[in-house]
Coordinates of C-alpha atoms in Angstrom, one line a residue:
X1 CA 0.0 0.0 0.0
X2 CA 1.4 3.4 -0.9
X3 CA 0.5 6.7 0.5
X4 CA 0.8 9.6 -1.9
X5 CA 2.0 12.9 -0.5
X6 CA 0.1 16.0 -1.5
X7 CA 2.5 18.7 -2.4
X8 CA 1.2 21.9 -1.1
X9 CA 1.5 25.0 -3.4
X10 CA 2.7 27.9 -1.3
X11 CA 1.5 31.2 -2.8
X12 CA 4.0 34.0 -3.3
X13 CA 3.9 37.6 -2.1
X14 CA 2.9 40.2 -4.5
X15 CA 2.7 43.3 -2.3
X16 CA 3.0 44.3 1.3
X17 CA 1.6 47.0 3.6
X18 CA 2.9 48.1 7.0
X19 CA 1.0 50.1 9.6
X20 CA 2.2 51.1 13.0
X21 CA 1.3 47.6 14.4
X22 CA 0.6 45.3 11.5
X23 CA 2.4 43.6 8.5
X24 CA 0.0 42.7 5.7
X25 CA 1.1 40.6 2.7
X26 CA -1.0 40.3 -0.4
X27 CA -0.6 36.8 -1.9
X28 CA -0.7 35.5 -5.5
X29 CA -3.8 33.4 -4.8
X30 CA -5.8 36.5 -3.9
X31 CA -5.6 36.1 -0.1
X32 CA -4.0 38.7 2.2
X33 CA -2.4 37.7 5.5
X34 CA -1.9 40.1 8.4
X35 CA 0.3 39.6 11.4
X36 CA 1.3 41.7 14.4
X37 CA 4.4 43.8 13.8
X38 CA 5.5 42.7 17.2
X39 CA 6.3 39.2 15.8
X40 CA 9.3 40.8 14.1
X41 CA 11.2 43.0 16.6
X42 CA 13.6 44.5 14.0
X43 CA 10.7 45.5 11.8
X44 CA 8.8 46.9 14.8
X45 CA 11.8 48.9 15.9
X46 CA 12.6 50.2 12.4
X47 CA 11.9 53.7 11.3
X48 CA 9.1 54.3 8.8
X49 CA 11.8 54.9 6.1
X50 CA 13.5 51.6 6.9
X51 CA 10.2 49.7 6.8
X52 CA 9.5 51.2 3.4
X53 CA 12.8 49.9 2.0
X54 CA 11.8 46.3 1.2
X55 CA 11.9 44.0 -1.8
X56 CA 10.5 40.7 -2.7
X57 CA 13.0 37.9 -2.8
X58 CA 13.0 34.5 -4.6
X59 CA 10.1 35.5 -6.9
X60 CA 8.0 36.4 -3.9
X61 CA 8.8 33.5 -1.6
X62 CA 10.0 36.1 0.9
X63 CA 10.5 39.7 1.8
X64 CA 13.8 41.4 2.6
X65 CA 14.5 44.6 4.4
X66 CA 18.1 45.6 3.7
X67 CA 18.4 48.4 6.2
X68 CA 17.5 46.2 9.1
X69 CA 18.7 42.8 7.8
X70 CA 15.3 41.2 8.1
X71 CA 13.9 38.4 6.0
X72 CA 10.4 37.0 6.3
X73 CA 9.1 34.0 4.3
X74 CA 5.6 33.6 3.1
X75 CA 5.7 30.0 4.3
X76 CA 6.6 31.3 7.8
X77 CA 3.8 33.8 7.7
X78 CA 1.2 31.2 6.7
X79 CA 2.5 28.8 9.4
X80 CA 2.1 31.5 12.0
X81 CA 5.8 31.6 12.8
X82 CA 7.1 34.7 14.5
X83 CA 10.8 35.8 14.4
X84 CA 13.1 33.1 15.7
X85 CA 15.8 35.7 16.6
X86 CA 17.3 35.2 20.0
X87 CA 17.3 37.9 22.6
X88 CA 21.1 38.0 22.5
X89 CA 21.1 38.5 18.7
X90 CA 18.4 41.3 19.0
X91 CA 20.4 43.0 21.7
X92 CA 23.6 43.0 19.6
X93 CA 21.6 44.4 16.6
X94 CA 20.2 47.2 18.8
X95 CA 23.6 48.0 20.1
X96 CA 24.9 48.1 16.6
X97 CA 22.1 50.5 15.6
X98 CA 22.8 52.7 18.6
X99 CA 26.5 52.9 17.9
X100 CA 25.9 53.9 14.2
X101 CA 23.5 56.6 15.4
X102 CA 26.0 57.9 18.0
X103 CA 28.9 58.0 15.6
X104 CA 26.9 59.5 12.8
X105 CA 27.8 56.8 10.4
X106 CA 24.2 56.0 9.5
X107 CA 22.6 57.2 6.2
X108 CA 25.5 57.2 3.8

């Protein structure tokens, strides 16, 4: 007896919208998914300008924010997975941002 596996088709992202507290992603199958911005601390702590600087990666399998070094996959969004970043990693990132702001080596 054989069991056939059903290969699930994951839709791809076609557009995103960010409010003060929500990340919404429009999908290729017509759905939109919205998650709390708090699921992604880097995105939540980013400036509005940094949040606007995104691009689709892998033909829409994910979204990348260069300024904050954040990547979010559509598959992760659909599975309800928040950021897996450790508190130590986030702390280092925040310290790095703070030192760039302090030294004035930010927007070049």
